[in-house]
Amino acid sequence: MSDYPYQDRFPVQRTLPEHGRPRADILAELATMAKEEDAFWETGKCSGTMYCGDHDHYDFLTEAFGLYAHVNALQRDMCPSSTRFEGEIIAMALDLFHAESVTDSEPAGMVTSGGTGSICHAMLAYREHGAARGVTRPNVIKPETAHPAFDKGCHLFGIELRVAPVDPVTTTVDLDWVAANIDDQTVALVGSACNYGYGTVDPIADLGQLALQHGIGLHVDGCLGGWLLPFGQELGYDIPLFDFRVPGVTTISADTHKYGYALKGTSTLLFRDKALRNSQYFFLTDWSGGKYTSPGMDGSRSAGLLAATWASMVQLGREGYRGYAKAVFEASARMQEAVRSHPELRLLGSPTFLFSFTSDEFDVYHVNDFMRGRGWRFNGQQYPNAVHMAVTRPQTQPGVTDEFATDLADAVVYAKEHAAETPKSGAIYGGVAGGMTDEADEFIKMVMADMLDKQQAVPPA
Ligand SMILES: Cc1ncc(COP(=O)(O)O)c(C=O)c1O
């Protein structure tokens, strides 16, 4: 990854320009970069991240966004439409996760900025709710496979995070470990539906029973699968229940900016009980600037994102989501079949739309190295080394899964031939920290600085 992308074609902006440039020039420059970058995933060879991949849909959402992009959803007297969009997004999400089955409390929700936003808000709510019943040193228990957003949220809010091991074969959480590590300071358990790494679903019903026995919360992380797995269930795929029909589930995160096919920057967080949601509100009623409150951690928020998210949901409807889900599950099944056809490769656990595979015969990163050469972009995992593929709509285009099968067969031959060598690629989340090692602290700061600081007038030494 270059520190100065596009420096050979466009000027590097190191200071605020004295004079502005014509809009047409700027738009042409943006379009050049966007088109080239889109070409990368339009092939269908990129794991995850581009969930819809349909430019007509993106144009439609951009139009909806554009009508409200300049509006601050915090100023509700000026934009009652935001109240409509946000309320209806939450209502539709509660419907998807069967809030109607809750009879002993009042379900509620909120719209956040993304998966990490939803998880952090949930962690804050559990901490505050716990404090109200006298918990002073809160802890949360997550499976090792649950997303780093839980570690981030616990770090930010001073919550101890207890990390439960997972079964190496099923990749789902070790329930005995969880049960043995709950104490009087535990405020919540976590289960994923599904986890990012393996696409597997933790035993949510069993975790729910544990939560009920101890009178604590259970957060189901459906950030990735939340807007896809329910439709997989409707289509008859073998996906266990993980929503509010499962006793003990108290919160669910589900990202609209993933398989909700909305623009980047929104997620839904649903609560079985409104009191839990309300526990994370922040008020400052005696500020000289006026009485202040906002529904979550953000202050000003884009009404455009609310409008676009709402537009995506009502345009697709259940039928649209189900149709897309069918194609994604079918493409994933074909790709998993291709992996299974090679005895040298091993799928991890019982995956859903997302799968990971390793090899007991060679370092599976040799497969990744070869597939990169054919234009594939997977994510790399560790402990064990594995190649990760989250199937999205771009893989449902004609011919993509066949190409995967052909390229994979060649990759296995390559991996066997190069088994004695060290592979070039390694474990990377999201393609940012290439080459990151265990002694990460300084290295991470360097990588982040490379992204943010290099263009300055006096670049950092
Ligand atoms: C299972 C899971 N949870 C949470 C997240 C975090 O979501 P975000 O990157 O939108 O913050 C992800 C992201 O991929 C995820 O896969």
CSV table of C-alpha atoms and ligand atoms in Angstrom, one decimal:
chain,number,residue,atom,x,y,z
A,1,MET,CA,0.0,0.0,0.0
A,2,SER,CA,1.5,3.3,-1.0
A,3,ASP,CA,1.7,6.2,1.4
A,4,TYR,CA,1.1,8.6,-1.5
A,5,PRO,CA,-1.6,7.0,-3.6
A,6,TYR,CA,-2.2,8.8,-6.8
A,7,GLN,CA,0.8,11.2,-6.4
A,8,ASP,CA,1.8,10.4,-10.0
A,9,ARG,CA,-1.5,11.7,-11.4
A,10,PHE,CA,-2.9,14.2,-9.0
A,11,PRO,CA,-1.3,16.8,-6.7
A,12,VAL,CA,-0.6,15.9,-3.1
A,13,GLN,CA,-2.5,18.4,-1.0
A,14,ARG,CA,-0.3,19.4,1.8
A,15,THR,CA,-1.9,22.7,2.8
A,16,LEU,CA,-5.4,24.2,2.4
A,17,PRO,CA,-5.4,25.7,-1.1
A,18,GLU,CA,-5.6,29.5,-1.3
A,19,HIS,CA,-7.9,29.3,-4.3
A,20,GLY,CA,-10.6,26.8,-4.9
A,21,ARG,CA,-10.9,24.6,-8.0
A,22,PRO,CA,-13.7,24.1,-10.4
A,23,ARG,CA,-16.3,21.6,-9.3
A,24,ALA,CA,-16.1,19.7,-12.6
A,25,ASP,CA,-12.3,19.1,-12.2
A,26,ILE,CA,-12.8,17.8,-8.7
A,27,LEU,CA,-15.6,15.5,-9.7
A,28,ALA,CA,-13.6,14.2,-12.6
A,29,GLU,CA,-10.7,13.4,-10.2
A,30,LEU,CA,-13.0,11.7,-7.7
A,31,ALA,CA,-14.7,9.7,-10.5
A,32,THR,CA,-11.3,8.5,-11.8
A,33,MET,CA,-10.3,7.1,-8.4
A,34,ALA,CA,-13.7,5.7,-7.6
A,35,LYS,CA,-14.0,3.9,-10.9
A,36,GLU,CA,-10.6,2.3,-10.6
A,37,GLU,CA,-11.2,1.3,-7.0
A,38,ASP,CA,-14.6,-0.2,-7.8
A,39,ALA,CA,-13.1,-2.3,-10.6
A,40,PHE,CA,-11.2,-4.1,-7.8
A,41,TRP,CA,-14.3,-5.7,-6.3
A,42,GLU,CA,-16.6,-5.7,-9.3
A,43,THR,CA,-14.9,-8.9,-10.5
A,44,GLY,CA,-16.6,-10.7,-7.5
A,45,LYS,CA,-13.2,-11.8,-6.2
A,46,CYS,CA,-13.2,-9.8,-3.0
A,47,SER,CA,-14.3,-11.2,0.4
A,48,GLY,CA,-16.9,-9.3,2.4
A,49,THR,CA,-17.0,-5.5,2.6
A,50,MET,CA,-19.0,-4.8,-0.7
A,51,TYR,CA,-22.2,-6.4,0.4
A,52,CYS,CA,-24.6,-5.2,-2.3
A,53,GLY,CA,-22.3,-4.5,-5.2
A,54,ASP,CA,-25.1,-3.1,-7.3
A,55,HIS,CA,-24.5,0.4,-8.7
A,56,ASP,CA,-28.1,1.0,-9.4
A,57,HIS,CA,-28.9,0.4,-5.7
A,58,TYR,CA,-26.0,2.6,-4.7
A,59,ASP,CA,-27.2,5.4,-7.0
A,60,PHE,CA,-30.7,5.2,-5.4
A,61,LEU,CA,-29.3,5.3,-1.9
A,62,THR,CA,-27.0,8.2,-2.8
A,63,GLU,CA,-30.0,10.1,-4.1
A,64,ALA,CA,-31.9,9.5,-0.9
A,65,PHE,CA,-28.7,10.5,1.1
A,66,GLY,CA,-28.3,13.6,-0.9
A,67,LEU,CA,-31.7,15.0,0.0
A,68,TYR,CA,-30.7,15.0,3.7
A,69,ALA,CA,-26.9,14.8,3.8
A,70,HIS,CA,-26.6,18.4,5.0
A,71,VAL,CA,-29.2,17.9,7.8
A,72,ASN,CA,-28.3,17.3,11.4
A,73,ALA,CA,-30.5,14.6,12.9
A,74,LEU,CA,-29.9,16.1,16.3
A,75,GLN,CA,-32.1,19.1,15.5
A,76,ARG,CA,-35.4,17.2,15.3
A,77,ASP,CA,-37.6,20.3,15.2
A,78,MET,CA,-36.1,21.0,11.8
A,79,CYS,CA,-36.2,17.4,10.5
A,80,PRO,CA,-39.2,15.5,11.7
A,81,SER,CA,-38.4,13.1,8.8
A,82,SER,CA,-35.4,11.9,10.8
A,83,THR,CA,-37.8,10.9,13.6
A,84,ARG,CA,-39.8,9.0,11.0
A,85,PHE,CA,-36.7,7.3,9.4
A,86,GLU,CA,-35.0,6.4,12.7
A,87,GLY,CA,-38.2,5.2,14.4
A,88,GLU,CA,-39.2,3.1,11.4
A,89,ILE,CA,-35.7,1.6,10.9
A,90,ILE,CA,-35.8,0.5,14.6
A,91,ALA,CA,-39.4,-0.8,14.2
A,92,MET,CA,-38.4,-2.8,11.1
A,93,ALA,CA,-35.3,-4.3,12.8
A,94,LEU,CA,-37.3,-5.2,15.9
A,95,ASP,CA,-39.8,-7.0,13.6
A,96,LEU,CA,-37.0,-8.9,11.9
A,97,PHE,CA,-35.7,-10.1,15.3
A,98,HIS,CA,-39.1,-11.1,16.6
A,99,ALA,CA,-39.6,-8.5,19.3
A,100,GLU,CA,-43.3,-9.4,19.2
A,101,SER,CA,-42.4,-12.5,21.1
A,102,VAL,CA,-41.3,-10.4,24.1
A,103,THR,CA,-44.2,-10.1,26.5
A,104,ASP,CA,-42.6,-9.1,29.8
A,105,SER,CA,-40.8,-5.9,28.8
A,106,GLU,CA,-40.9,-3.2,26.2
A,107,PRO,CA,-38.4,-3.8,23.3
A,108,ALA,CA,-36.5,-0.8,22.0
A,109,GLY,CA,-33.6,0.1,19.7
A,110,MET,CA,-31.3,2.7,18.4
A,111,VAL,CA,-29.4,3.4,15.2
A,112,THR,CA,-25.6,3.7,15.6
A,113,SER,CA,-22.7,4.5,13.3
A,114,GLY,CA,-21.7,0.8,12.6
A,115,GLY,CA,-21.0,-2.5,14.2
A,116,THR,CA,-18.4,-1.1,16.6
A,117,GLY,CA,-20.8,1.7,17.5
A,118,SER,CA,-23.6,-0.8,18.3
A,119,ILE,CA,-21.3,-3.1,20.4
A,120,CYS,CA,-19.8,-0.1,22.3
A,121,HIS,CA,-23.3,1.2,23.1
A,122,ALA,CA,-24.4,-2.2,24.3
A,123,MET,CA,-21.3,-2.5,26.6
A,124,LEU,CA,-22.0,1.0,28.0
A,125,ALA,CA,-25.7,0.1,28.6
A,126,TYR,CA,-24.7,-3.1,30.5
A,127,ARG,CA,-22.2,-1.3,32.6
A,128,GLU,CA,-24.7,1.4,33.5
A,129,HIS,CA,-27.5,-1.0,34.1
A,130,GLY,CA,-25.1,-3.1,36.3
A,131,ALA,CA,-24.1,0.0,38.3
A,132,ALA,CA,-27.7,0.6,39.1
A,133,ARG,CA,-27.8,-2.8,40.8
A,134,GLY,CA,-24.5,-2.2,42.7
A,135,VAL,CA,-21.9,-3.7,40.3
A,136,THR,CA,-18.7,-1.7,40.8
A,137,ARG,CA,-16.2,-3.9,38.8
A,138,PRO,CA,-18.2,-5.0,35.8
A,139,ASN,CA,-17.0,-7.8,33.6
A,140,VAL,CA,-18.3,-9.2,30.3
A,141,ILE,CA,-17.6,-12.7,28.9
A,142,LYS,CA,-17.0,-13.1,25.2
A,143,PRO,CA,-16.0,-16.1,23.1
A,144,GLU,CA,-12.4,-15.7,21.7
A,145,THR,CA,-13.9,-15.5,18.2
A,146,ALA,CA,-16.2,-12.5,19.0
A,147,HIS,CA,-15.2,-9.3,17.3
A,148,PRO,CA,-12.4,-7.0,18.7
A,149,ALA,CA,-15.2,-4.3,19.0
A,150,PHE,CA,-16.0,-5.9,22.4
A,151,ASP,CA,-12.4,-5.5,23.5
A,152,LYS,CA,-12.5,-1.9,22.3
A,153,GLY,CA,-15.8,-1.2,24.1
A,154,CYS,CA,-14.6,-2.8,27.4
A,155,HIS,CA,-11.3,-0.9,27.1
A,156,LEU,CA,-13.1,2.4,26.6
A,157,PHE,CA,-15.6,1.9,29.4
A,158,GLY,CA,-13.4,0.2,32.0
A,159,ILE,CA,-15.1,-3.1,31.8
A,160,GLU,CA,-13.1,-6.3,32.4
A,161,LEU,CA,-13.3,-8.6,29.4
A,162,ARG,CA,-13.1,-12.3,30.1
A,163,VAL,CA,-12.3,-14.3,26.9
A,164,ALA,CA,-13.7,-17.8,26.7
A,165,PRO,CA,-12.0,-20.4,24.6
A,166,VAL,CA,-13.8,-22.0,21.7
A,167,ASP,CA,-14.0,-25.6,20.6
A,168,PRO,CA,-11.3,-26.1,18.0
A,169,VAL,CA,-13.5,-28.3,15.9
A,170,THR,CA,-16.9,-26.5,16.0
A,171,THR,CA,-15.3,-23.0,16.6
A,172,THR,CA,-18.1,-22.2,19.0
A,173,VAL,CA,-17.8,-21.1,22.6
A,174,ASP,CA,-16.9,-23.4,25.5
A,175,LEU,CA,-20.0,-23.2,27.6
A,176,ASP,CA,-18.5,-24.8,30.7
A,177,TRP,CA,-15.7,-22.2,30.7
A,178,VAL,CA,-18.3,-19.4,30.5
A,179,ALA,CA,-20.4,-20.9,33.3
A,180,ALA,CA,-17.3,-21.3,35.5
A,181,ASN,CA,-16.3,-17.7,35.0
A,182,ILE,CA,-19.5,-15.9,35.7
A,183,ASP,CA,-19.5,-14.1,39.1
A,184,ASP,CA,-21.4,-11.4,40.9
A,185,GLN,CA,-19.7,-8.6,38.8
A,186,THR,CA,-20.6,-10.2,35.4
A,187,VAL,CA,-23.0,-7.9,33.6
A,188,ALA,CA,-23.3,-9.7,30.3
A,189,LEU,CA,-22.3,-12.7,28.1
A,190,VAL,CA,-21.7,-12.5,24.4
A,191,GLY,CA,-22.5,-14.9,21.6
A,192,SER,CA,-22.0,-14.3,17.8
A,193,ALA,CA,-24.5,-15.0,15.0
A,194,CYS,CA,-22.3,-15.4,13.2
A,195,ASN,CA,-18.7,-14.7,14.1
A,196,TYR,CA,-16.5,-12.8,11.7
A,197,GLY,CA,-13.8,-15.5,11.6
A,198,TYR,CA,-15.6,-18.7,10.8
A,199,GLY,CA,-19.2,-17.8,10.0
A,200,THR,CA,-20.3,-20.1,12.8
A,201,VAL,CA,-23.1,-19.4,15.3
A,202,ASP,CA,-22.5,-19.8,19.1
A,203,PRO,CA,-25.0,-21.8,21.1
A,204,ILE,CA,-27.2,-18.8,21.8
A,205,ALA,CA,-30.0,-20.8,23.5
A,206,ASP,CA,-27.5,-22.3,26.0
A,207,LEU,CA,-25.9,-18.9,26.6
A,208,GLY,CA,-29.4,-17.5,27.1
A,209,GLN,CA,-30.1,-20.1,29.8
A,210,LEU,CA,-26.9,-19.2,31.6
A,211,ALA,CA,-27.8,-15.5,31.4
A,212,LEU,CA,-31.2,-16.2,32.9
A,213,GLN,CA,-29.9,-18.4,35.7
A,214,HIS,CA,-27.6,-15.6,36.7
A,215,GLY,CA,-29.9,-12.7,36.0
A,216,ILE,CA,-27.4,-11.1,33.6
A,217,GLY,CA,-27.5,-9.9,29.9
A,218,LEU,CA,-26.8,-11.8,26.7
A,219,HIS,CA,-25.6,-9.7,23.7
A,220,VAL,CA,-26.0,-11.5,20.4
A,221,ASP,CA,-23.5,-10.0,17.8
A,222,GLY,CA,-25.4,-10.1,14.5
A,223,CYS,CA,-23.4,-7.2,13.1
A,224,LEU,CA,-22.3,-9.3,10.2
A,225,GLY,CA,-25.1,-11.9,9.9
A,226,GLY,CA,-28.0,-10.1,11.4
A,227,TRP,CA,-29.5,-8.9,8.2
A,228,LEU,CA,-28.8,-12.1,6.3
A,229,LEU,CA,-29.2,-15.2,8.6
A,230,PRO,CA,-32.9,-14.6,9.4
A,231,PHE,CA,-33.6,-14.8,5.7
A,232,GLY,CA,-31.4,-18.0,5.5
A,233,GLN,CA,-33.7,-19.4,8.3
A,234,GLU,CA,-36.8,-18.5,6.2
A,235,LEU,CA,-35.2,-20.3,3.2
A,236,GLY,CA,-34.8,-23.5,5.3
A,237,TYR,CA,-31.0,-23.4,6.0
A,238,ASP,CA,-30.0,-25.0,9.2
A,239,ILE,CA,-29.3,-21.9,11.3
A,240,PRO,CA,-30.3,-22.0,15.0
A,241,LEU,CA,-32.5,-19.2,16.4
A,242,PHE,CA,-30.6,-16.3,17.9
A,243,ASP,CA,-33.2,-13.5,18.1
A,244,PHE,CA,-35.6,-12.4,20.8
A,245,ARG,CA,-37.6,-15.7,20.6
A,246,VAL,CA,-34.6,-17.2,22.5
A,247,PRO,CA,-35.1,-16.7,26.2
A,248,GLY,CA,-32.3,-14.7,27.8
A,249,VAL,CA,-31.2,-12.7,24.7
A,250,THR,CA,-31.3,-9.1,25.9
A,251,THR,CA,-29.5,-7.2,23.1
A,252,ILE,CA,-28.8,-7.8,19.4
A,253,SER,CA,-26.5,-5.8,17.1
A,254,ALA,CA,-27.2,-6.0,13.3
A,255,ASP,CA,-25.4,-3.8,10.8
A,256,THR,CA,-27.6,-2.2,8.2
A,257,HIS,CA,-24.3,-1.1,6.4
A,258,LYS,CA,-23.5,-4.8,5.8
A,259,TYR,CA,-26.2,-7.1,4.6
A,260,GLY,CA,-28.8,-4.4,5.2
A,261,TYR,CA,-27.4,-3.1,1.9
A,262,ALA,CA,-27.4,0.5,3.2
A,263,LEU,CA,-24.6,3.1,2.8
A,264,LYS,CA,-21.6,2.8,5.1
A,265,GLY,CA,-22.2,4.3,8.5
A,266,THR,CA,-25.2,2.7,10.1
A,267,SER,CA,-26.1,-0.3,12.3
A,268,THR,CA,-29.1,-1.2,14.5
A,269,LEU,CA,-28.9,-2.1,18.2
A,270,LEU,CA,-32.0,-3.7,19.6
A,271,PHE,CA,-32.9,-4.2,23.3
A,272,ARG,CA,-35.3,-6.6,24.8
A,273,ASP,CA,-36.0,-4.0,27.5
A,274,LYS,CA,-36.3,-0.3,26.9
A,275,ALA,CA,-34.9,0.3,30.5
A,276,LEU,CA,-31.5,-1.1,29.4
A,277,ARG,CA,-31.4,1.1,26.3
A,278,ASN,CA,-32.3,4.1,28.4
A,279,SER,CA,-29.6,3.4,30.9
A,280,GLN,CA,-26.8,4.5,28.5
A,281,TYR,CA,-28.4,8.0,27.8
A,282,PHE,CA,-26.3,11.0,28.7
A,283,PHE,CA,-27.9,14.2,29.8
A,284,LEU,CA,-26.5,17.6,30.8
A,285,THR,CA,-29.4,19.7,31.8
A,286,ASP,CA,-27.6,22.6,33.5
A,287,TRP,CA,-25.2,23.6,30.8
A,288,SER,CA,-25.1,27.3,29.9
A,289,GLY,CA,-25.5,26.3,26.2
A,290,GLY,CA,-28.9,24.8,27.0
A,291,LYS,CA,-30.2,21.4,28.1
A,292,TYR,CA,-28.3,18.8,26.2
A,293,THR,CA,-29.0,15.2,25.4
A,294,SER,CA,-28.5,12.9,22.4
A,295,PRO,CA,-29.7,9.3,22.0
A,296,GLY,CA,-26.2,7.8,21.9
A,297,MET,CA,-22.5,8.6,22.0
A,298,ASP,CA,-22.6,10.8,18.8
A,299,GLY,CA,-23.6,14.4,18.9
A,300,SER,CA,-24.5,15.6,15.4
A,301,ARG,CA,-25.5,12.8,13.0
A,302,SER,CA,-26.2,12.7,9.3
A,303,ALA,CA,-29.9,12.7,8.5
A,304,GLY,CA,-28.8,11.5,5.1
A,305,LEU,CA,-27.6,8.2,6.4
A,306,LEU,CA,-30.9,7.6,8.2
A,307,ALA,CA,-32.8,8.4,5.0
A,308,ALA,CA,-30.6,6.1,2.9
A,309,THR,CA,-30.8,3.2,5.4
A,310,TRP,CA,-34.6,3.6,5.6
A,311,ALA,CA,-34.7,3.7,1.8
A,312,SER,CA,-32.7,0.5,1.4
A,313,MET,CA,-35.0,-1.3,3.8
A,314,VAL,CA,-38.3,-0.2,2.3
A,315,GLN,CA,-37.1,-0.6,-1.2
A,316,LEU,CA,-36.0,-4.2,-0.8
A,317,GLY,CA,-38.6,-5.4,1.7
A,318,ARG,CA,-38.5,-9.0,3.0
A,319,GLU,CA,-38.9,-10.4,-0.5
A,320,GLY,CA,-35.9,-8.5,-1.8
A,321,TYR,CA,-33.7,-9.5,1.2
A,322,ARG,CA,-34.8,-13.1,0.9
A,323,GLY,CA,-34.0,-13.2,-2.8
A,324,TYR,CA,-30.5,-11.7,-2.2
A,325,ALA,CA,-30.0,-14.1,0.7
A,326,LYS,CA,-30.9,-17.1,-1.5
A,327,ALA,CA,-28.3,-16.2,-4.1
A,328,VAL,CA,-25.6,-15.5,-1.4
A,329,PHE,CA,-26.2,-18.9,0.4
A,330,GLU,CA,-26.2,-20.7,-2.9
A,331,ALA,CA,-22.9,-19.1,-4.0
A,332,SER,CA,-21.4,-19.9,-0.6
A,333,ALA,CA,-22.5,-23.5,-0.8
A,334,ARG,CA,-20.8,-23.9,-4.3
A,335,MET,CA,-17.6,-22.3,-3.0
A,336,GLN,CA,-17.6,-24.5,0.1
A,337,GLU,CA,-18.1,-27.5,-2.1
A,338,ALA,CA,-15.0,-26.5,-4.1
A,339,VAL,CA,-13.0,-26.4,-0.8
A,340,ARG,CA,-14.4,-29.8,0.3
A,341,SER,CA,-13.4,-31.3,-3.0
A,342,HIS,CA,-9.7,-31.0,-2.0
A,343,PRO,CA,-8.7,-33.4,0.8
A,344,GLU,CA,-5.7,-31.1,1.5
A,345,LEU,CA,-8.1,-28.4,2.7
A,346,ARG,CA,-10.3,-28.3,5.7
A,347,LEU,CA,-13.3,-26.1,6.4
A,348,LEU,CA,-13.5,-24.9,10.0
A,349,GLY,CA,-16.7,-25.6,11.9
A,350,SER,CA,-20.1,-25.6,10.2
A,351,PRO,CA,-20.1,-22.3,8.3
A,352,THR,CA,-23.0,-20.3,7.0
A,353,PHE,CA,-22.6,-17.8,4.2
A,354,LEU,CA,-19.1,-17.1,5.4
A,355,PHE,CA,-16.4,-19.8,5.6
A,356,SER,CA,-12.8,-20.3,6.5
A,357,PHE,CA,-10.5,-23.1,5.5
A,358,THR,CA,-7.1,-24.3,6.6
A,359,SER,CA,-4.7,-27.1,5.6
A,360,ASP,CA,-3.0,-29.8,7.6
A,361,GLU,CA,-0.6,-30.4,4.7
A,362,PHE,CA,0.8,-27.0,3.9
A,363,ASP,CA,0.6,-23.4,5.1
A,364,VAL,CA,-2.7,-22.3,3.7
A,365,TYR,CA,-1.2,-18.9,3.0
A,366,HIS,CA,0.4,-20.5,-0.1
A,367,VAL,CA,-3.2,-20.8,-1.4
A,368,ASN,CA,-3.8,-17.2,-0.6
A,369,ASP,CA,-0.6,-16.2,-2.3
A,370,PHE,CA,-1.6,-18.0,-5.5
A,371,MET,CA,-5.2,-16.8,-5.4
A,372,ARG,CA,-4.0,-13.2,-5.1
A,373,GLY,CA,-2.2,-13.6,-8.3
A,374,ARG,CA,-5.5,-14.5,-9.9
A,375,GLY,CA,-7.1,-11.3,-8.4
A,376,TRP,CA,-8.8,-12.8,-5.3
A,377,ARG,CA,-8.7,-10.8,-2.0
A,378,PHE,CA,-9.4,-12.9,1.0
A,379,ASN,CA,-8.8,-12.1,4.7
A,380,GLY,CA,-6.1,-14.0,6.5
A,381,GLN,CA,-6.6,-15.5,9.9
A,382,GLN,CA,-4.4,-17.0,12.6
A,383,TYR,CA,-4.4,-19.8,15.3
A,384,PRO,CA,-4.8,-21.7,13.0
A,385,ASN,CA,-3.7,-20.0,9.8
A,386,ALA,CA,-6.8,-19.9,7.7
A,387,VAL,CA,-8.2,-18.2,4.6
A,388,HIS,CA,-11.5,-16.4,5.1
A,389,MET,CA,-14.2,-15.7,2.6
A,390,ALA,CA,-17.4,-13.8,3.4
A,391,VAL,CA,-19.7,-14.3,0.4
A,392,THR,CA,-21.5,-11.2,-0.7
A,393,ARG,CA,-23.6,-10.3,-3.8
A,394,PRO,CA,-20.7,-9.7,-6.1
A,395,GLN,CA,-19.9,-13.5,-5.9
A,396,THR,CA,-23.4,-14.3,-7.1
A,397,GLN,CA,-22.6,-12.9,-10.6
A,398,PRO,CA,-22.5,-15.6,-13.3
A,399,GLY,CA,-19.2,-17.5,-13.5
A,400,VAL,CA,-17.6,-16.3,-10.3
A,401,THR,CA,-18.0,-19.4,-8.2
A,402,ASP,CA,-16.8,-21.5,-11.2
A,403,GLU,CA,-13.7,-19.3,-11.4
A,404,PHE,CA,-13.2,-19.8,-7.7
A,405,ALA,CA,-13.2,-23.6,-8.1
A,406,THR,CA,-10.8,-23.5,-11.0
A,407,ASP,CA,-8.4,-21.1,-9.3
A,408,LEU,CA,-8.5,-23.0,-6.1
A,409,ALA,CA,-7.6,-26.3,-7.8
A,410,ASP,CA,-4.5,-24.6,-9.3
A,411,ALA,CA,-3.7,-22.9,-5.9
A,412,VAL,CA,-3.6,-26.3,-4.2
A,413,VAL,CA,-1.1,-27.6,-6.8
A,414,TYR,CA,1.0,-24.4,-6.2
A,415,ALA,CA,0.8,-24.8,-2.4
A,416,LYS,CA,2.0,-28.4,-2.6
A,417,GLU,CA,4.9,-27.4,-4.8
A,418,HIS,CA,5.9,-24.5,-2.5
A,419,ALA,CA,5.1,-26.2,0.8
A,420,ALA,CA,8.8,-26.0,2.0
A,421,GLU,CA,8.9,-22.2,1.5
A,422,THR,CA,7.6,-19.4,3.6
A,423,PRO,CA,4.4,-17.9,2.2
A,424,LYS,CA,4.3,-14.2,1.3
A,425,SER,CA,1.0,-13.4,2.9
A,426,GLY,CA,-0.2,-13.5,6.5
A,427,ALA,CA,-3.1,-12.9,8.9
A,428,ILE,CA,-4.7,-9.6,8.1
A,429,TYR,CA,-8.0,-8.1,9.1
A,430,GLY,CA,-9.5,-5.8,6.6
A,431,GLY,CA,-6.3,-5.4,4.5
A,432,VAL,CA,-4.8,-2.6,6.6
A,433,ALA,CA,-1.9,-3.8,8.7
A,434,GLY,CA,0.0,-5.9,6.2
A,435,GLY,CA,3.0,-7.6,7.8
A,436,MET,CA,1.9,-6.8,11.3
A,437,THR,CA,3.8,-8.9,13.9
A,438,ASP,CA,3.2,-9.8,17.6
A,439,GLU,CA,5.4,-7.0,18.8
A,440,ALA,CA,2.7,-4.7,17.5
A,441,ASP,CA,2.4,-1.5,19.6
A,442,GLU,CA,4.9,0.7,17.8
A,443,PHE,CA,4.2,-0.9,14.4
A,444,ILE,CA,0.5,-0.2,14.7
A,445,LYS,CA,1.2,3.4,15.5
A,446,MET,CA,3.4,3.6,12.5
A,447,VAL,CA,0.8,2.0,10.1
A,448,MET,CA,-2.0,4.3,11.4
A,449,ALA,CA,0.4,7.3,11.0
A,450,ASP,CA,1.2,6.2,7.5
A,451,MET,CA,-2.5,6.5,6.6
A,452,LEU,CA,-3.2,9.8,8.4
A,453,ASP,CA,0.0,11.9,8.7
A,454,LYS,CA,2.1,11.5,5.6
A,455,GLN,CA,0.6,14.3,3.5
A,456,GLN,CA,1.4,17.1,5.9
A,457,ALA,CA,3.4,20.1,4.8
A,458,VAL,CA,6.2,19.0,7.1
A,459,PRO,CA,5.8,15.2,7.1
A,460,PRO,CA,6.6,13.6,10.4
A,461,ALA,CA,10.2,12.3,10.6
B,1,LIG,C1,-19.2,-10.2,13.7
B,1,LIG,C2,-18.8,-8.7,13.6
B,1,LIG,N1,-19.1,-7.9,14.6
B,1,LIG,C3,-18.7,-6.6,14.6
B,1,LIG,C4,-18.1,-6.1,13.5
B,1,LIG,C5,-17.7,-4.6,13.6
B,1,LIG,O1,-18.4,-3.9,12.6
B,1,LIG,P1,-17.9,-2.5,12.1
B,1,LIG,O2,-16.6,-2.7,11.3
B,1,LIG,O3,-19.0,-2.0,11.3
B,1,LIG,O4,-17.6,-1.6,13.2
B,1,LIG,C6,-17.8,-6.9,12.4
B,1,LIG,C7,-17.2,-6.3,11.3
B,1,LIG,O5,-16.9,-7.0,10.3
B,1,LIG,C8,-18.2,-8.2,12.5
B,1,LIG,O6,-17.9,-9.1,11.4
